[in-house]
mmCIF file of C-alpha atoms in Angstrom:
data_model
loop_
_atom_site.group_PDB
_atom_site.id
_atom_site.type_symbol
_atom_site.label_atom_id
_atom_site.label_comp_id
_atom_site.label_asym_id
_atom_site.label_seq_id
_atom_site.Cartn_x
_atom_site.Cartn_y
_atom_site.Cartn_z
ATOM 1 C CA MET T 1 19.901 -2.048 -18.313
ATOM 2 C CA LYS T 2 17.950 -3.923 -15.723
ATOM 3 C CA LEU T 3 16.503 -0.711 -14.277
ATOM 4 C CA LYS T 4 15.430 0.297 -17.896
ATOM 5 C CA ARG T 5 13.556 -3.074 -18.305
ATOM 6 C CA GLU T 6 11.732 -2.715 -14.968
ATOM 7 C CA ILE T 7 10.572 0.891 -15.922
ATOM 8 C CA GLU T 8 9.196 -0.385 -19.273
ATOM 9 C CA PHE T 9 7.511 -3.200 -17.440
ATOM 10 C CA CYS T 10 5.972 -0.962 -15.187
ATOM 11 C CA ARG T 11 4.686 1.196 -18.033
ATOM 12 C CA VAL T 12 3.110 -1.898 -19.609
ATOM 13 C CA LEU T 13 1.361 -2.804 -16.500
ATOM 14 C CA LEU T 14 -0.022 0.677 -16.052
ATOM 15 C CA LEU T 15 -1.144 0.629 -19.656
ATOM 16 C CA GLY T 16 -3.041 -2.631 -19.003
ATOM 17 C CA PHE T 17 -4.852 -1.401 -15.986
ATOM 18 C CA LEU T 18 -5.525 1.929 -17.895
ATOM 19 C CA LEU T 19 -7.120 0.045 -20.624
ATOM 20 C CA THR T 20 -9.224 -1.879 -18.430
ATOM 21 C CA ALA T 21 -10.396 1.337 -16.486
ATOM 22 C CA VAL T 22 -11.253 3.268 -19.711
ATOM 23 C CA ALA T 23 -13.305 0.282 -21.106
ATOM 24 C CA SER T 24 -15.272 -0.156 -17.825
ATOM 25 C CA ASN T 25 -16.232 3.363 -18.002
ATOM 26 C CA ALA T 26 -16.965 3.494 -21.496
ATOM 27 C CA TYR T 27 -19.358 0.513 -21.313
ATOM 28 C CA CYS T 28 -21.496 2.492 -18.731
ATOM 29 C CA GLN T 29 -22.106 4.994 -21.657
ATOM 30 C CA GLN T 30 -22.599 2.504 -24.304
ATOM 31 C CA MET T 31 -26.010 1.219 -22.978
ATOM 32 C CA GLY T 32 -25.818 -1.874 -24.867
ATOM 33 C CA THR T 33 -25.995 -0.329 -28.366
ATOM 34 C CA ALA T 34 -23.697 0.884 -30.917
ATOM 35 C CA VAL T 35 -22.952 2.745 -33.935
ATOM 36 C CA SER T 36 -20.453 1.563 -36.797
ATOM 37 C CA THR T 37 -21.088 -2.116 -35.982
ATOM 38 C CA PHE T 38 -19.271 -3.004 -39.199
ATOM 39 C CA LEU T 39 -16.146 -2.400 -37.340
ATOM 40 C CA GLU T 40 -16.674 -5.824 -35.644
ATOM 41 C CA PHE T 41 -16.582 -7.603 -39.155
ATOM 42 C CA PRO T 42 -13.546 -9.790 -39.936
ATOM 43 C CA VAL T 43 -11.182 -8.146 -41.978
ATOM 44 C CA SER T 44 -9.397 -10.774 -43.871
ATOM 45 C CA ALA T 45 -9.900 -14.498 -44.471
ATOM 46 C CA HIS T 46 -7.572 -15.695 -41.911
ATOM 47 C CA THR T 47 -9.180 -13.476 -39.259
ATOM 48 C CA ALA T 48 -12.708 -14.919 -40.131
ATOM 49 C CA ALA T 49 -11.171 -18.513 -39.998
ATOM 50 C CA LEU T 50 -10.324 -17.960 -36.441
ATOM 51 C CA GLY T 51 -13.566 -16.793 -35.403
ATOM 52 C CA GLY T 52 -13.758 -13.135 -36.604
ATOM 53 C CA ASN T 53 -11.487 -11.799 -33.698
ATOM 54 C CA ASN T 54 -8.073 -13.014 -32.621
ATOM 55 C CA VAL T 55 -5.886 -10.529 -30.850
ATOM 56 C CA SER T 56 -2.906 -12.846 -30.221
ATOM 57 C CA TYR T 57 -1.847 -14.393 -33.348
ATOM 58 C CA LEU T 58 1.769 -15.435 -33.560
ATOM 59 C CA GLY T 59 3.308 -14.412 -36.938
ATOM 60 C CA THR T 60 3.671 -11.761 -39.444
ATOM 61 C CA ASP T 61 0.252 -11.337 -40.986
ATOM 62 C CA HIS T 62 -0.464 -7.711 -40.590
ATOM 63 C CA ASN T 63 -4.195 -7.936 -41.034
ATOM 64 C CA PHE T 64 -4.401 -9.257 -37.374
ATOM 65 C CA ALA T 65 -3.366 -5.545 -36.493
ATOM 66 C CA PHE T 66 -6.929 -4.550 -37.216
ATOM 67 C CA SER T 67 -7.787 -6.706 -34.154
ATOM 68 C CA ASN T 68 -4.781 -5.717 -32.156
ATOM 69 C CA PRO T 69 -2.495 -2.814 -33.166
ATOM 70 C CA SER T 70 0.351 -4.159 -31.013
ATOM 71 C CA LEU T 71 0.591 -7.250 -33.294
ATOM 72 C CA LEU T 72 1.862 -5.031 -36.046
ATOM 73 C CA THR T 73 5.570 -5.897 -36.564
ATOM 74 C CA SER T 74 8.505 -4.290 -38.611
ATOM 75 C CA ALA T 75 8.827 -7.968 -40.188
ATOM 76 C CA ALA T 76 5.648 -7.157 -42.026
ATOM 77 C CA ALA T 77 6.984 -3.709 -43.640
ATOM 78 C CA ASN T 78 6.227 -3.065 -47.213
ATOM 79 C CA ARG T 79 3.049 -5.248 -47.802
ATOM 80 C CA VAL T 80 -0.031 -4.303 -49.313
ATOM 81 C CA SER T 81 -3.285 -6.161 -48.751
ATOM 82 C CA LEU T 82 -6.878 -6.416 -50.032
ATOM 83 C CA ASN T 83 -9.776 -8.374 -48.561
ATOM 84 C CA TYR T 84 -13.263 -8.695 -49.547
ATOM 85 C CA SER T 85 -16.345 -10.634 -48.005
ATOM 86 C CA ILE T 86 -19.486 -11.555 -49.625
ATOM 87 C CA TYR T 87 -22.513 -11.338 -47.290
ATOM 88 C CA MET T 88 -26.229 -11.689 -47.787
ATOM 89 C CA TYR T 89 -27.976 -10.387 -50.935
ATOM 90 C CA HIS T 90 -26.145 -7.636 -52.620
ATOM 91 C CA THR T 91 -24.206 -6.727 -49.647
ATOM 92 C CA GLY T 92 -20.486 -7.095 -48.774
ATOM 93 C CA TYR T 93 -17.605 -5.393 -46.838
ATOM 94 C CA GLY T 94 -13.769 -5.149 -47.368
ATOM 95 C CA SER T 95 -10.565 -3.685 -46.287
ATOM 96 C CA ALA T 96 -7.123 -2.750 -47.516
ATOM 97 C CA ALA T 97 -3.897 -1.927 -45.781
ATOM 98 C CA TYR T 98 -0.365 -0.960 -46.541
ATOM 99 C CA THR T 99 2.336 -1.557 -43.911
ATOM 100 C CA THR T 100 5.807 0.356 -43.318
ATOM 101 C CA LYS T 101 8.426 0.624 -40.735
ATOM 102 C CA PHE T 102 10.406 3.760 -39.053
ATOM 103 C CA SER T 103 12.953 1.448 -37.346
ATOM 104 C CA ASP T 104 13.249 -2.125 -36.522
ATOM 105 C CA LYS T 105 11.088 -1.410 -33.452
ATOM 106 C CA ASP T 106 8.545 1.112 -34.937
ATOM 107 C CA ALA T 107 5.869 -0.233 -37.283
ATOM 108 C CA PHE T 108 3.176 1.726 -39.132
ATOM 109 C CA MET T 109 0.129 0.749 -41.088
ATOM 110 C CA VAL T 110 -2.648 2.687 -42.854
ATOM 111 C CA GLY T 111 -5.822 0.833 -43.624
ATOM 112 C CA PHE T 112 -9.392 1.173 -44.921
ATOM 113 C CA GLN T 113 -12.533 -0.676 -43.855
ATOM 114 C CA GLY T 114 -15.939 -0.377 -45.810
ATOM 115 C CA ALA T 115 -19.237 -2.038 -45.743
ATOM 116 C CA PHE T 116 -21.668 -1.779 -48.631
ATOM 117 C CA TYR T 117 -25.306 -2.416 -48.182
ATOM 118 C CA GLY T 118 -26.341 -2.124 -51.768
ATOM 119 C CA LYS T 119 -29.305 0.116 -53.055
ATOM 120 C CA MET T 120 -32.570 0.509 -51.285
ATOM 121 C CA ASP T 121 -35.828 2.469 -52.092
ATOM 122 C CA SER T 122 -36.137 5.959 -50.548
ATOM 123 C CA TYR T 123 -39.516 7.581 -49.509
ATOM 124 C CA ASP T 124 -40.541 11.088 -48.623
ATOM 125 C CA LYS T 125 -42.729 12.023 -45.658
ATOM 126 C CA TYR T 126 -45.664 11.546 -47.860
ATOM 127 C CA ASN T 127 -44.690 8.068 -48.528
ATOM 128 C CA ASN T 128 -43.848 8.864 -52.167
ATOM 129 C CA ASN T 129 -41.005 6.669 -53.693
ATOM 130 C CA ILE T 130 -38.196 9.010 -54.756
ATOM 131 C CA GLY T 131 -35.890 6.641 -56.100
ATOM 132 C CA LYS T 132 -33.125 4.336 -54.839
ATOM 133 C CA VAL T 133 -30.206 5.464 -52.464
ATOM 134 C CA ASN T 134 -26.956 3.862 -51.534
ATOM 135 C CA ALA T 135 -25.866 2.843 -47.859
ATOM 136 C CA ASN T 136 -22.402 2.588 -46.814
ATOM 137 C CA ASP T 137 -20.046 2.713 -43.959
ATOM 138 C CA PHE T 138 -16.262 3.629 -44.055
ATOM 139 C CA ALA T 139 -13.406 3.820 -41.776
ATOM 140 C CA LEU T 140 -9.700 4.942 -41.992
ATOM 141 C CA ASP T 141 -7.280 2.971 -39.674
ATOM 142 C CA VAL T 142 -3.912 4.536 -38.806
ATOM 143 C CA THR T 143 -1.918 2.228 -36.691
ATOM 144 C CA TYR T 144 1.331 2.497 -34.902
ATOM 145 C CA SER T 145 3.142 -0.032 -32.917
ATOM 146 C CA ARG T 146 6.452 -0.274 -30.931
ATOM 147 C CA TYR T 147 8.427 -3.160 -29.810
ATOM 148 C CA LEU T 148 9.516 -2.231 -26.434
ATOM 149 C CA ASN T 149 11.788 -5.237 -25.713
ATOM 150 C CA GLN T 150 11.834 -8.925 -26.060
ATOM 151 C CA TYR T 151 8.675 -9.552 -23.944
ATOM 152 C CA PHE T 152 6.339 -6.648 -24.690
ATOM 153 C CA SER T 153 4.806 -4.529 -27.689
ATOM 154 C CA ILE T 154 2.097 -1.809 -27.552
ATOM 155 C CA GLY T 155 0.130 -0.211 -30.311
ATOM 156 C CA ALA T 156 -2.647 2.326 -31.061
ATOM 157 C CA THR T 157 -4.978 2.555 -33.782
ATOM 158 C CA LEU T 158 -6.885 5.927 -34.649
ATOM 159 C CA LYS T 159 -10.136 5.316 -36.583
ATOM 160 C CA PRO T 160 -12.112 8.117 -38.321
ATOM 161 C CA VAL T 161 -15.437 6.782 -39.457
ATOM 162 C CA ILE T 162 -18.201 7.933 -42.031
ATOM 163 C CA ASN T 163 -21.530 6.526 -42.079
ATOM 164 C CA SER T 164 -23.459 7.354 -45.190
ATOM 165 C CA TYR T 165 -27.110 6.445 -45.889
ATOM 166 C CA GLY T 166 -28.865 8.105 -48.603
ATOM 167 C CA GLY T 167 -28.680 11.883 -48.049
ATOM 168 C CA TYR T 168 -27.805 11.439 -44.482
ATOM 169 C CA THR T 169 -24.054 11.399 -43.201
ATOM 170 C CA SER T 170 -22.471 11.033 -39.746
ATOM 171 C CA PHE T 171 -19.121 11.090 -38.450
ATOM 172 C CA SER T 172 -17.312 9.160 -35.737
ATOM 173 C CA LEU T 173 -13.934 8.833 -34.194
ATOM 174 C CA GLY T 174 -12.707 5.739 -32.205
ATOM 175 C CA ALA T 175 -9.455 4.135 -31.425
ATOM 176 C CA ASP T 176 -7.986 0.759 -30.316
ATOM 177 C CA ILE T 177 -5.140 0.251 -27.834
ATOM 178 C CA GLY T 178 -3.369 -3.038 -27.292
ATOM 179 C CA VAL T 179 -0.440 -4.368 -25.634
ATOM 180 C CA THR T 180 0.910 -7.898 -26.273
ATOM 181 C CA PHE T 181 3.275 -10.114 -24.181
ATOM 182 C CA HIS T 182 5.609 -12.341 -26.179
ATOM 183 C CA HIS T 183 7.552 -15.302 -24.890
ATOM 184 C CA GLU T 184 9.823 -16.715 -27.457
ATOM 185 C CA PRO T 185 11.220 -19.741 -25.770
ATOM 186 C CA THR T 186 7.720 -21.221 -25.123
ATOM 187 C CA LEU T 187 6.059 -19.778 -28.335
ATOM 188 C CA ILE T 188 3.315 -18.077 -26.436
ATOM 189 C CA ASN T 189 1.698 -14.728 -26.993
ATOM 190 C CA LEU T 190 -0.894 -13.067 -24.408
ATOM 191 C CA ALA T 191 -2.559 -9.922 -25.255
ATOM 192 C CA LEU T 192 -5.177 -7.272 -24.083
ATOM 193 C CA VAL T 193 -6.855 -4.966 -26.255
ATOM 194 C CA VAL T 194 -9.572 -2.366 -26.085
ATOM 195 C CA GLN T 195 -11.374 -2.109 -29.570
ATOM 196 C CA ASN T 196 -13.589 0.724 -30.937
ATOM 197 C CA PHE T 197 -13.437 3.076 -28.032
ATOM 198 C CA GLY T 198 -15.266 6.186 -29.120
ATOM 199 C CA GLY T 199 -18.443 7.442 -30.666
ATOM 200 C CA ARG T 200 -20.102 9.959 -32.863
ATOM 201 C CA ILE T 201 -18.810 13.465 -33.158
ATOM 202 C CA ALA T 202 -21.230 14.867 -35.982
ATOM 203 C CA GLY T 203 -24.383 14.078 -37.661
ATOM 204 C CA PRO T 204 -27.270 15.777 -39.713
ATOM 205 C CA LYS T 205 -28.858 18.557 -37.703
ATOM 206 C CA ASP T 206 -32.454 17.657 -38.494
ATOM 207 C CA VAL T 207 -32.412 14.094 -37.444
ATOM 208 C CA VAL T 208 -31.991 12.577 -33.944
ATOM 209 C CA LEU T 209 -29.572 9.610 -34.290
ATOM 210 C CA ALA T 210 -29.198 6.939 -31.694
ATOM 211 C CA PRO T 211 -27.010 5.016 -30.609
ATOM 212 C CA GLN T 212 -23.993 7.350 -30.082
ATOM 213 C CA TRP T 213 -21.337 4.885 -29.152
ATOM 214 C CA MET T 214 -19.051 2.443 -31.239
ATOM 215 C CA PRO T 215 -19.110 -1.195 -30.321
ATOM 216 C CA LEU T 216 -16.806 -1.244 -27.585
ATOM 217 C CA ASN T 217 -14.939 -4.611 -27.079
ATOM 218 C CA VAL T 218 -12.397 -5.386 -24.563
ATOM 219 C CA ALA T 219 -10.624 -8.672 -25.547
ATOM 220 C CA LEU T 220 -8.074 -10.985 -23.923
ATOM 221 C CA GLY T 221 -6.137 -13.471 -26.226
ATOM 222 C CA PHE T 222 -3.859 -16.361 -25.772
ATOM 223 C CA THR T 223 -1.978 -18.205 -28.423
ATOM 224 C CA LYS T 224 0.426 -21.249 -28.150
ATOM 225 C CA LYS T 225 2.703 -22.774 -30.944
ATOM 226 C CA LEU T 226 4.000 -26.115 -30.708
ATOM 227 C CA LYS T 227 7.844 -26.429 -31.146
ATOM 228 C CA LYS T 228 7.864 -29.655 -33.045
ATOM 229 C CA ALA T 229 4.681 -29.246 -34.930
ATOM 230 C CA PRO T 230 3.383 -26.586 -37.118
ATOM 231 C CA LEU T 231 0.186 -26.209 -35.047
ATOM 232 C CA ALA T 232 -1.016 -23.121 -33.077
ATOM 233 C CA PHE T 233 -3.787 -23.000 -30.595
ATOM 234 C CA HIS T 234 -5.959 -19.855 -29.876
ATOM 235 C CA LEU T 235 -8.082 -18.822 -27.145
ATOM 236 C CA THR T 236 -9.946 -15.433 -27.282
ATOM 237 C CA LEU T 237 -12.043 -13.937 -24.532
ATOM 238 C CA GLN T 238 -14.128 -11.042 -25.981
ATOM 239 C CA ASN T 239 -16.515 -8.416 -24.784
ATOM 240 C CA LEU T 240 -15.020 -8.660 -21.048
ATOM 241 C CA GLN T 241 -16.749 -5.403 -20.471
ATOM 242 C CA LYS T 242 -20.270 -6.766 -21.100
ATOM 243 C CA TRP T 243 -21.980 -9.202 -18.543
ATOM 244 C CA ASP T 244 -25.709 -8.471 -19.300
ATOM 245 C CA TYR T 245 -27.114 -10.460 -22.054
ATOM 246 C CA ASN T 246 -30.784 -10.403 -21.368
ATOM 247 C CA TYR T 247 -33.102 -9.582 -23.851
ATOM 248 C CA ALA T 248 -36.843 -8.419 -24.236
ATOM 249 C CA THR T 249 -39.547 -10.967 -25.330
ATOM 250 C CA ASN T 250 -43.421 -10.676 -25.864
ATOM 251 C CA ASN T 251 -43.611 -13.710 -23.248
ATOM 252 C CA ILE T 252 -45.245 -12.792 -20.180
ATOM 253 C CA GLU T 253 -43.289 -15.517 -18.218
ATOM 254 C CA GLU T 254 -41.239 -14.195 -15.499
ATOM 255 C CA ASN T 255 -37.910 -15.712 -16.847
ATOM 256 C CA ALA T 256 -38.507 -14.754 -20.375
ATOM 257 C CA GLY T 257 -35.468 -13.079 -21.922
ATOM 258 C CA LYS T 258 -33.214 -14.005 -19.059
ATOM 259 C CA VAL T 259 -29.662 -15.454 -19.950
ATOM 260 C CA ASN T 260 -27.967 -17.352 -17.107
ATOM 261 C CA VAL T 261 -24.426 -16.999 -15.823
ATOM 262 C CA GLY T 262 -22.940 -20.028 -17.685
ATOM 263 C CA ASN T 263 -24.401 -19.094 -21.037
ATOM 264 C CA MET T 264 -23.030 -15.416 -20.365
ATOM 265 C CA ILE T 265 -19.621 -16.835 -19.598
ATOM 266 C CA GLY T 266 -19.790 -19.220 -22.484
ATOM 267 C CA ARG T 267 -20.411 -16.476 -25.026
ATOM 268 C CA LYS T 268 -17.070 -14.900 -24.101
ATOM 269 C CA PHE T 269 -14.909 -17.671 -25.788
ATOM 270 C CA ILE T 270 -13.526 -18.197 -29.115
ATOM 271 C CA ILE T 271 -11.441 -21.342 -29.549
ATOM 272 C CA GLY T 272 -9.299 -21.827 -32.805
ATOM 273 C CA MET T 273 -6.578 -23.971 -34.269
ATOM 274 C CA ASP T 274 -4.001 -23.187 -36.796
ATOM 275 C CA VAL T 275 -1.628 -25.266 -39.155
ATOM 276 C CA VAL T 276 1.187 -22.822 -39.972
ATOM 277 C CA PRO T 277 4.711 -23.764 -40.630
ATOM 278 C CA LYS T 278 7.657 -21.738 -39.478
ATOM 279 C CA SER T 279 8.027 -20.292 -43.179
ATOM 280 C CA GLU T 280 4.321 -19.270 -43.165
ATOM 281 C CA LYS T 281 3.982 -20.683 -46.800
ATOM 282 C CA PHE T 282 0.568 -21.758 -45.918
ATOM 283 C CA TRP T 283 -2.112 -21.806 -43.315
ATOM 284 C CA ILE T 284 -5.194 -23.880 -42.310
ATOM 285 C CA GLY T 285 -7.482 -22.621 -39.753
ATOM 286 C CA LEU T 286 -10.550 -23.771 -37.735
ATOM 287 C CA SER T 287 -12.500 -22.226 -35.238
ATOM 288 C CA TYR T 288 -15.645 -21.772 -33.167
ATOM 289 C CA ASN T 289 -17.325 -18.676 -31.903
ATOM 290 C CA PHE T 290 -19.713 -19.606 -28.955
ATOM 291 C CA ASP T 291 -21.380 -16.101 -28.932
ATOM 292 C CA ARG T 292 -22.267 -16.405 -32.539
ATOM 293 C CA GLY T 293 -23.231 -20.217 -32.219
ATOM 294 C CA LEU T 294 -25.532 -19.309 -29.015
ATOM 295 C CA SER T 295 -27.071 -16.217 -30.338
ATOM 296 C CA LEU T 296 -27.829 -17.206 -33.988
ATOM 297 C CA GLY T 297 -28.039 -21.089 -33.683
ATOM 298 C CA ASN T 298 -31.113 -22.788 -34.660
ATOM 299 C CA PRO T 299 -32.463 -25.019 -31.901
ATOM 300 C CA VAL T 300 -34.831 -26.909 -34.092
ATOM 301 C CA VAL T 301 -32.507 -27.236 -37.326
ATOM 302 C CA LEU T 302 -29.107 -28.482 -37.346
ATOM 303 C CA SER T 303 -26.939 -25.481 -37.594
ATOM 304 C CA LEU T 304 -23.148 -24.845 -37.972
ATOM 305 C CA SER T 305 -23.475 -21.205 -36.607
ATOM 306 C CA GLY T 306 -20.441 -20.263 -34.788
ATOM 307 C CA LEU T 307 -17.973 -22.475 -36.929
ATOM 308 C CA SER T 308 -15.399 -21.141 -39.212
ATOM 309 C CA PHE T 309 -12.510 -22.404 -41.287
ATOM 310 C CA GLY T 310 -10.294 -21.448 -44.037
ATOM 311 C CA GLY T 311 -6.913 -21.809 -45.675
ATOM 312 C CA GLY T 312 -4.228 -19.800 -47.514
ATOM 313 C CA ALA T 313 -0.768 -20.099 -49.436
ATOM 314 C CA LYS T 314 2.053 -18.037 -50.221
ATOM 315 C CA LEU T 315 2.949 -18.038 -53.831
ATOM 316 C CA TYR T 316 6.062 -15.879 -54.756
ATOM 317 C CA MET T 317 5.299 -12.382 -53.729
ATOM 318 C CA PHE T 318 1.512 -13.169 -53.095
ATOM 319 C CA ARG T 319 -0.387 -14.577 -50.139
ATOM 320 C CA LEU T 320 -3.826 -15.938 -50.794
ATOM 321 C CA GLY T 321 -6.402 -16.676 -48.532
ATOM 322 C CA VAL T 322 -10.190 -18.032 -48.483
ATOM 323 C CA GLY T 323 -12.269 -18.142 -45.231
ATOM 324 C CA VAL T 324 -15.943 -19.381 -44.632
ATOM 325 C CA ALA T 325 -17.992 -18.201 -41.726
ATOM 326 C CA PHE T 326 -21.461 -19.663 -40.536
ATOM 327 C CA TYR T 327 -23.438 -16.988 -38.977
ATOM 328 C CA SER T 328 -26.894 -18.634 -39.290
ATOM 329 C CA THR T 329 -28.651 -21.061 -41.468
ATOM 330 C CA ALA T 330 -29.464 -17.971 -43.832
ATOM 331 C CA ALA T 331 -26.003 -16.424 -43.564
ATOM 332 C CA VAL T 332 -22.774 -18.021 -44.672
ATOM 333 C CA THR T 333 -20.050 -15.657 -45.576
ATOM 334 C CA ALA T 334 -17.083 -16.221 -47.964
ATOM 335 C CA HIS T 335 -13.999 -14.194 -47.362
ATOM 336 C CA PHE T 336 -11.033 -13.548 -49.748
ATOM 337 C CA SER T 337 -7.743 -12.180 -49.218
ATOM 338 C CA LEU T 338 -4.849 -11.099 -51.309
ATOM 339 C CA ALA T 339 -1.655 -9.654 -50.038
ATOM 340 C CA MET T 340 1.637 -8.511 -51.960
ATOM 341 C CA ASP T 341 4.966 -8.229 -50.286
ATOM 342 C CA ILE T 342 6.976 -5.447 -51.885
ATOM 343 C CA ASN T 343 10.268 -6.597 -50.501
ATOM 344 C CA TRP T 344 10.087 -9.389 -53.157
ATOM 345 C CA PHE T 345 11.028 -6.996 -55.859
ATOM 346 C CA ASN T 346 14.051 -5.807 -53.907
ATOM 347 C CA GLU T 347 15.210 -9.301 -53.285
ATOM 348 C CA ARG T 348 14.928 -10.168 -56.899
ATOM 349 C CA LYS T 349 17.239 -7.217 -57.746
ATOM 350 C CA LYS T 350 20.086 -8.385 -55.725
ATOM 351 C CA LEU T 351 20.054 -11.835 -57.572
#
């Protein structure tokens, strides 16, 4: 038994090193730009309330498997969820998911993500208006996770993606790979995940499309729950593969567009806090995303950029959630989530 545990532990360590190596190599190809950036959008109200990317959540909310597939557990089997976010003028994005399990150790989820940018005017090469066209992004998420032992779980998600803008369509293929360390006595989760590893595999022949790579993100997460209070604290380090935030400007000064080391490190952090009882009958979340705040904040006008909050409750078989995220002074996003526990019907039949 001891030898088996040691072998599993070694496998997890090797997986962690593999994730880091693959991500570092992929970043060299990414060149700082990405296709299908809608995959970075928060998929649920709770995810949005915790800064948009939480990879170490302690609980049974299956929507966090969109961020880290190893967070999917068999305890969340037979649930359906629908999420939608209202973004700027006539635009929005949403997701849906269904979970099941193969055993007490093996969980499975199939999900959908979509971004809808509304209609826009289309012109031919002679600048003649030829009507309005739709612009949308779609992704199918197929997730599998396995509970290795009392300490480790692993998971992977395959993501076929379709980008459709008017008469032009492209196809991409990506994947998420994650590993989570659980320590039940101290109520601690520690996770490492590579998100959106992949790129475009097909597109219209008469159009040169750039960029080609998905928005790669290597994230490390830490969550700690208190034993005697319904509080959980979250720390997420994101984009660990990216350390160059310099940008171009029209300023001729020598240091224009340069981002200092402290600023670069600060952009990695998302801090958050949850009020979640053990029964998970409700939740209240608050967070701050430093990258969002530093990138989109207005230095002249008081801005809440980077701040997110939300709350939710469990009502019989339903779980409802609302989240609000501040991106900039012109972009405040409202997130709505509805989940249904199908197991509730079976429990009622037994009564």
